[in-house]
């Protein structure tokens, strides 16, 4: 086969009257353009992300390791850590159940209102966390819709742990569902249909077919959900009442310390939160490297 190139037209000797057109590669710019763009991207990441993260650890250890460790000996610091872990331990499993159910419904069934359900799942991404916190105050506060009923039953949601859990669930529930929906849609329902045709029950099909097929995507979503749950500030700030030692999570406690000019303790607790985020990032990177095809929703046959 002989190919002749004239300007942008390419002629195939087998089809001399049917020219095709060659396009230049999008990465054929001069080398200096390539390195300039890479430098700008890396520089931006260093200034916006890496440098602030380094400053957190530098400031946390500025007065020595003893001061750093003593910051965690304070009972209010320990209470904030326990509350953060408790809220994440409640919110993440509930969102896991919701995410799997929502993804199953959207990916496996066709029903009226499916697109609306998908939109609702994405709603927390577009609403300010502060606004979501205010909504719960209007619902469950003393002057809210359900406030008198809750007060009569001696149930406190606002300015208590249940309110913090509700706020955290709201801002984090899209993560697992949005990770699983495209993955389940790409996989289809052939495996489940085959298992059912061979006599498997619904639960057997779920545990032995569906769950193994989405396990890495599910773990990825859980990691993102957990990271957001531990670091949430806006919605929790509205609902917690910021009661020291009782309703202050780690982000709220850091703000309290900083406003009280206790900078060493504030950066110490912030460094712990940053380390939790870094651990999440490392696990997330490992999952992307080893199971990138499955996480992207592409199935290997």
Short mmCIF file of C-alpha atoms in Angstrom, two decimals, residues 21-287:
data_model
loop_
_atom_site.label_atom_id
_atom_site.label_comp_id
_atom_site.label_asym_id
_atom_site.label_seq_id
_atom_site.Cartn_x
_atom_site.Cartn_y
_atom_site.Cartn_z
CA UNK A 21 -7.36 13.61 6.23
CA UNK A 22 -4.48 13.38 8.62
CA UNK A 23 -4.67 15.42 11.78
CA UNK A 24 -1.70 16.62 13.75
CA UNK A 25 -1.28 15.19 17.20
CA UNK A 26 -2.54 17.40 20.03
CA UNK A 27 0.82 16.99 21.79
CA UNK A 28 3.00 18.07 18.89
CA UNK A 29 3.70 21.53 20.34
CA UNK A 30 7.29 22.65 20.96
CA UNK A 31 9.05 21.14 23.96
CA UNK A 32 9.07 24.45 25.83
CA UNK A 33 5.27 24.58 25.70
CA UNK A 34 5.03 21.11 27.19
CA UNK A 35 7.37 21.88 30.09
CA UNK A 36 5.78 25.27 30.70
CA UNK A 37 2.36 23.68 31.11
CA UNK A 38 3.75 20.94 33.35
CA UNK A 39 5.60 23.53 35.43
CA UNK A 40 2.49 25.66 35.83
CA UNK A 41 0.43 22.65 36.91
CA UNK A 42 3.02 21.39 39.39
CA UNK A 43 3.68 24.89 40.71
CA UNK A 44 0.00 25.52 41.27
CA UNK A 45 -0.37 22.23 43.16
CA UNK A 46 2.67 22.99 45.32
CA UNK A 47 1.42 26.47 46.26
CA UNK A 48 -2.23 25.52 46.83
CA UNK A 49 -1.88 22.04 48.39
CA UNK A 50 1.65 20.92 49.29
CA UNK A 51 2.92 24.14 50.89
CA UNK A 52 -0.09 24.63 53.23
CA UNK A 53 0.15 20.98 54.25
CA UNK A 54 3.84 21.37 55.10
CA UNK A 55 3.11 24.52 57.09
CA UNK A 56 0.58 22.61 59.21
CA UNK A 57 3.22 20.07 60.27
CA UNK A 58 5.96 22.68 60.69
CA UNK A 59 3.80 24.85 62.95
CA UNK A 60 2.57 21.80 64.88
CA UNK A 61 6.16 20.81 65.76
CA UNK A 62 7.61 24.32 66.09
CA UNK A 63 7.64 24.22 69.92
CA UNK A 64 8.93 20.69 70.17
CA UNK A 65 7.59 17.19 70.29
CA UNK A 66 6.62 17.42 73.99
CA UNK A 67 4.29 20.37 73.38
CA UNK A 68 2.91 18.54 70.35
CA UNK A 69 2.08 15.42 72.35
CA UNK A 70 0.71 17.40 75.28
CA UNK A 71 -1.82 18.97 72.94
CA UNK A 72 -3.54 15.59 72.72
CA UNK A 73 -3.48 15.06 76.49
CA UNK A 74 -6.17 17.70 76.93
CA UNK A 75 -9.52 16.07 77.65
CA UNK A 76 -11.31 18.40 75.22
CA UNK A 77 -8.95 17.33 72.44
CA UNK A 78 -9.59 13.69 73.25
CA UNK A 79 -13.34 14.32 73.31
CA UNK A 80 -13.20 15.93 69.86
CA UNK A 81 -11.24 12.97 68.47
CA UNK A 82 -13.67 10.47 69.97
CA UNK A 83 -16.66 12.39 68.62
CA UNK A 84 -15.15 12.61 65.13
CA UNK A 85 -14.50 8.87 65.05
CA UNK A 86 -17.97 8.13 66.46
CA UNK A 87 -19.72 10.26 63.84
CA UNK A 88 -17.71 8.66 61.03
CA UNK A 89 -18.40 5.19 62.45
CA UNK A 90 -22.15 5.88 62.29
CA UNK A 91 -22.39 7.91 59.07
CA UNK A 92 -20.15 5.79 56.84
CA UNK A 93 -21.91 2.41 57.38
CA UNK A 94 -25.33 4.03 56.91
CA UNK A 95 -24.13 5.67 53.70
CA UNK A 96 -22.66 2.36 52.61
CA UNK A 97 -26.08 0.70 52.92
CA UNK A 98 -27.81 3.60 51.20
CA UNK A 99 -25.18 3.80 48.46
CA UNK A 100 -25.41 0.10 47.58
CA UNK A 101 -29.22 0.19 47.56
CA UNK A 102 -29.38 3.38 45.47
CA UNK A 103 -26.77 2.13 43.00
CA UNK A 104 -28.57 -1.22 42.68
CA UNK A 105 -31.89 0.52 42.01
CA UNK A 106 -30.48 2.95 39.45
CA UNK A 107 -28.21 0.49 37.64
CA UNK A 108 -30.37 -2.66 37.61
CA UNK A 109 -33.94 -1.38 37.20
CA UNK A 110 -35.92 0.93 34.98
CA UNK A 111 -38.64 2.90 36.76
CA UNK A 112 -40.46 6.21 36.63
CA UNK A 113 -38.50 8.95 38.41
CA UNK A 114 -35.10 7.29 37.96
CA UNK A 115 -33.45 10.47 36.66
CA UNK A 116 -35.00 12.45 39.51
CA UNK A 117 -33.54 9.99 42.04
CA UNK A 118 -30.11 10.40 40.44
CA UNK A 119 -30.47 14.18 40.71
CA UNK A 120 -31.37 13.91 44.40
CA UNK A 121 -28.30 11.78 45.03
CA UNK A 122 -26.15 14.59 43.61
CA UNK A 123 -27.97 17.31 45.57
CA UNK A 124 -25.47 17.59 48.46
CA UNK A 125 -22.74 18.38 45.94
CA UNK A 126 -24.56 21.54 44.85
CA UNK A 127 -25.97 22.76 48.18
CA UNK A 128 -23.78 24.63 50.65
CA UNK A 129 -23.22 22.56 53.82
CA UNK A 130 -24.24 25.59 55.88
CA UNK A 131 -27.60 25.67 54.09
CA UNK A 132 -28.14 21.97 54.77
CA UNK A 133 -27.39 22.58 58.43
CA UNK A 134 -29.94 25.39 58.55
CA UNK A 135 -32.55 23.09 57.01
CA UNK A 136 -32.14 20.62 59.85
CA UNK A 137 -32.43 23.45 62.38
CA UNK A 138 -35.75 24.44 60.78
CA UNK A 139 -36.92 20.83 60.96
CA UNK A 140 -35.71 19.70 64.38
CA UNK A 141 -34.96 22.91 66.26
CA UNK A 142 -37.02 24.14 69.22
CA UNK A 143 -39.08 26.34 66.90
CA UNK A 144 -38.93 23.91 63.95
CA UNK A 145 -41.59 21.72 62.41
CA UNK A 146 -40.87 18.73 64.64
CA UNK A 147 -39.32 20.62 67.54
CA UNK A 148 -42.33 20.49 69.91
CA UNK A 149 -42.82 16.76 69.30
CA UNK A 150 -39.18 16.01 69.97
CA UNK A 151 -39.19 18.18 73.08
CA UNK A 152 -42.26 16.38 74.41
CA UNK A 153 -40.51 13.06 73.86
CA UNK A 154 -37.31 14.39 75.50
CA UNK A 155 -35.32 13.80 72.31
CA UNK A 156 -32.63 16.32 71.42
CA UNK A 157 -31.23 16.41 67.91
CA UNK A 158 -30.01 19.96 67.41
CA UNK A 159 -26.92 20.89 69.45
CA UNK A 160 -26.34 17.22 70.19
CA UNK A 161 -24.63 14.20 68.63
CA UNK A 162 -27.69 13.10 66.56
CA UNK A 163 -27.70 16.45 64.75
CA UNK A 164 -24.00 16.15 63.95
CA UNK A 165 -24.57 12.64 62.59
CA UNK A 166 -27.50 13.82 60.43
CA UNK A 167 -25.45 16.68 58.98
CA UNK A 168 -22.53 14.36 58.24
CA UNK A 169 -24.76 11.78 56.57
CA UNK A 170 -26.30 14.44 54.34
CA UNK A 171 -23.02 15.86 53.04
CA UNK A 172 -21.40 12.44 52.51
CA UNK A 173 -24.12 10.17 51.16
CA UNK A 174 -23.45 10.79 47.41
CA UNK A 175 -19.88 9.46 47.50
CA UNK A 176 -20.54 5.71 47.64
CA UNK A 177 -23.61 5.81 45.40
CA UNK A 178 -21.89 7.88 42.71
CA UNK A 179 -18.91 5.54 42.73
CA UNK A 180 -21.03 2.40 42.35
CA UNK A 181 -23.67 3.56 39.85
CA UNK A 182 -21.43 3.79 36.73
CA UNK A 183 -19.60 0.62 37.75
CA UNK A 184 -22.83 -1.40 38.09
CA UNK A 185 -24.23 0.09 34.88
CA UNK A 186 -21.12 -0.95 32.97
CA UNK A 187 -21.25 -4.48 34.36
CA UNK A 188 -24.91 -4.96 33.51
CA UNK A 189 -27.04 -7.69 35.07
CA UNK A 190 -25.93 -10.75 33.10
CA UNK A 191 -24.00 -12.27 36.00
CA UNK A 192 -26.94 -11.88 38.38
CA UNK A 193 -29.34 -13.39 35.83
CA UNK A 194 -27.01 -16.35 35.31
CA UNK A 195 -26.76 -16.95 39.07
CA UNK A 196 -30.53 -16.80 39.50
CA UNK A 197 -31.07 -19.18 36.57
CA UNK A 198 -28.76 -21.67 38.30
CA UNK A 199 -30.90 -21.62 41.43
CA UNK A 200 -29.17 -19.01 43.60
CA UNK A 201 -31.33 -16.95 45.93
CA UNK A 202 -31.35 -13.16 45.90
CA UNK A 203 -29.03 -12.89 48.91
CA UNK A 204 -26.67 -15.52 47.53
CA UNK A 205 -26.51 -13.62 44.25
CA UNK A 206 -25.76 -10.37 46.05
CA UNK A 207 -23.03 -11.73 48.34
CA UNK A 208 -21.35 -14.05 45.83
CA UNK A 209 -21.79 -12.19 42.52
CA UNK A 210 -22.71 -8.53 42.83
CA UNK A 211 -20.58 -7.58 45.84
CA UNK A 212 -17.35 -9.22 44.59
CA UNK A 213 -17.81 -7.45 41.24
CA UNK A 214 -17.95 -4.01 42.87
CA UNK A 215 -15.77 -4.52 45.95
CA UNK A 216 -12.93 -2.19 44.89
CA UNK A 217 -15.26 0.56 43.76
CA UNK A 218 -17.17 0.17 47.03
CA UNK A 219 -14.00 0.45 49.09
CA UNK A 220 -12.95 3.51 47.09
CA UNK A 221 -16.28 5.19 47.79
CA UNK A 222 -16.08 4.31 51.49
CA UNK A 223 -12.64 5.94 51.72
CA UNK A 224 -13.88 9.17 50.14
CA UNK A 225 -16.98 9.14 52.34
CA UNK A 226 -14.92 8.61 55.49
CA UNK A 227 -12.48 11.39 54.62
CA UNK A 228 -15.32 13.87 54.10
CA UNK A 229 -17.09 12.71 57.27
CA UNK A 230 -14.05 13.37 59.45
CA UNK A 231 -13.29 16.73 57.84
CA UNK A 232 -16.80 18.21 57.56
CA UNK A 233 -17.10 21.68 59.08
CA UNK A 234 -19.94 23.80 57.65
CA UNK A 235 -23.06 21.73 58.33
CA UNK A 236 -21.68 20.39 61.62
CA UNK A 237 -20.85 23.91 62.76
CA UNK A 238 -24.50 24.97 62.40
CA UNK A 239 -25.96 21.96 64.20
CA UNK A 240 -23.43 21.27 66.93
CA UNK A 241 -23.75 24.41 69.04
CA UNK A 242 -19.95 24.17 69.52
CA UNK A 243 -20.20 22.94 73.11
CA UNK A 244 -16.60 22.41 74.23
CA UNK A 245 -15.90 18.81 75.14
CA UNK A 246 -19.35 17.62 74.03
CA UNK A 247 -20.32 18.60 70.48
CA UNK A 248 -17.06 19.79 68.95
CA UNK A 249 -15.58 17.53 66.31
CA UNK A 250 -11.93 17.92 65.37
CA UNK A 251 -12.49 20.65 62.73
CA UNK A 252 -14.62 22.66 65.19
CA UNK A 253 -12.11 22.14 68.00
CA UNK A 254 -9.29 23.36 65.75
CA UNK A 255 -11.25 26.54 65.05
CA UNK A 256 -11.91 27.01 68.77
CA UNK A 257 -8.21 26.67 69.60
CA UNK A 258 -7.14 29.00 66.82
CA UNK A 259 -9.65 31.69 67.84
CA UNK A 260 -8.33 31.34 71.41
CA UNK A 261 -4.75 32.01 70.20
CA UNK A 262 -3.68 28.46 71.11
CA UNK A 263 -1.85 28.06 67.84
CA UNK A 264 0.45 25.16 68.77
CA UNK A 265 -2.46 23.01 69.94
CA UNK A 266 -4.58 24.04 66.94
CA UNK A 267 -1.89 23.00 64.46
CA UNK A 268 -1.22 19.79 66.40
CA UNK A 269 -4.83 18.65 66.10
CA UNK A 270 -4.88 19.88 62.48
CA UNK A 271 -1.82 17.74 61.75
CA UNK A 272 -3.66 14.66 63.06
CA UNK A 273 -6.57 15.42 60.76
CA UNK A 274 -4.11 15.96 57.90
CA UNK A 275 -2.43 12.61 58.61
CA UNK A 276 -5.79 10.85 58.45
CA UNK A 277 -6.38 12.54 55.09
CA UNK A 278 -2.94 11.49 53.84
CA UNK A 279 -3.58 7.87 54.83
CA UNK A 280 -6.84 8.02 52.90
CA UNK A 281 -5.01 9.51 49.91
CA UNK A 282 -2.34 6.80 49.96
CA UNK A 283 -4.92 3.99 50.06
CA UNK A 284 -6.93 5.76 47.34
CA UNK A 285 -3.81 6.02 45.14
CA UNK A 286 -2.97 2.34 45.64
CA UNK A 287 -6.51 1.34 44.66
#
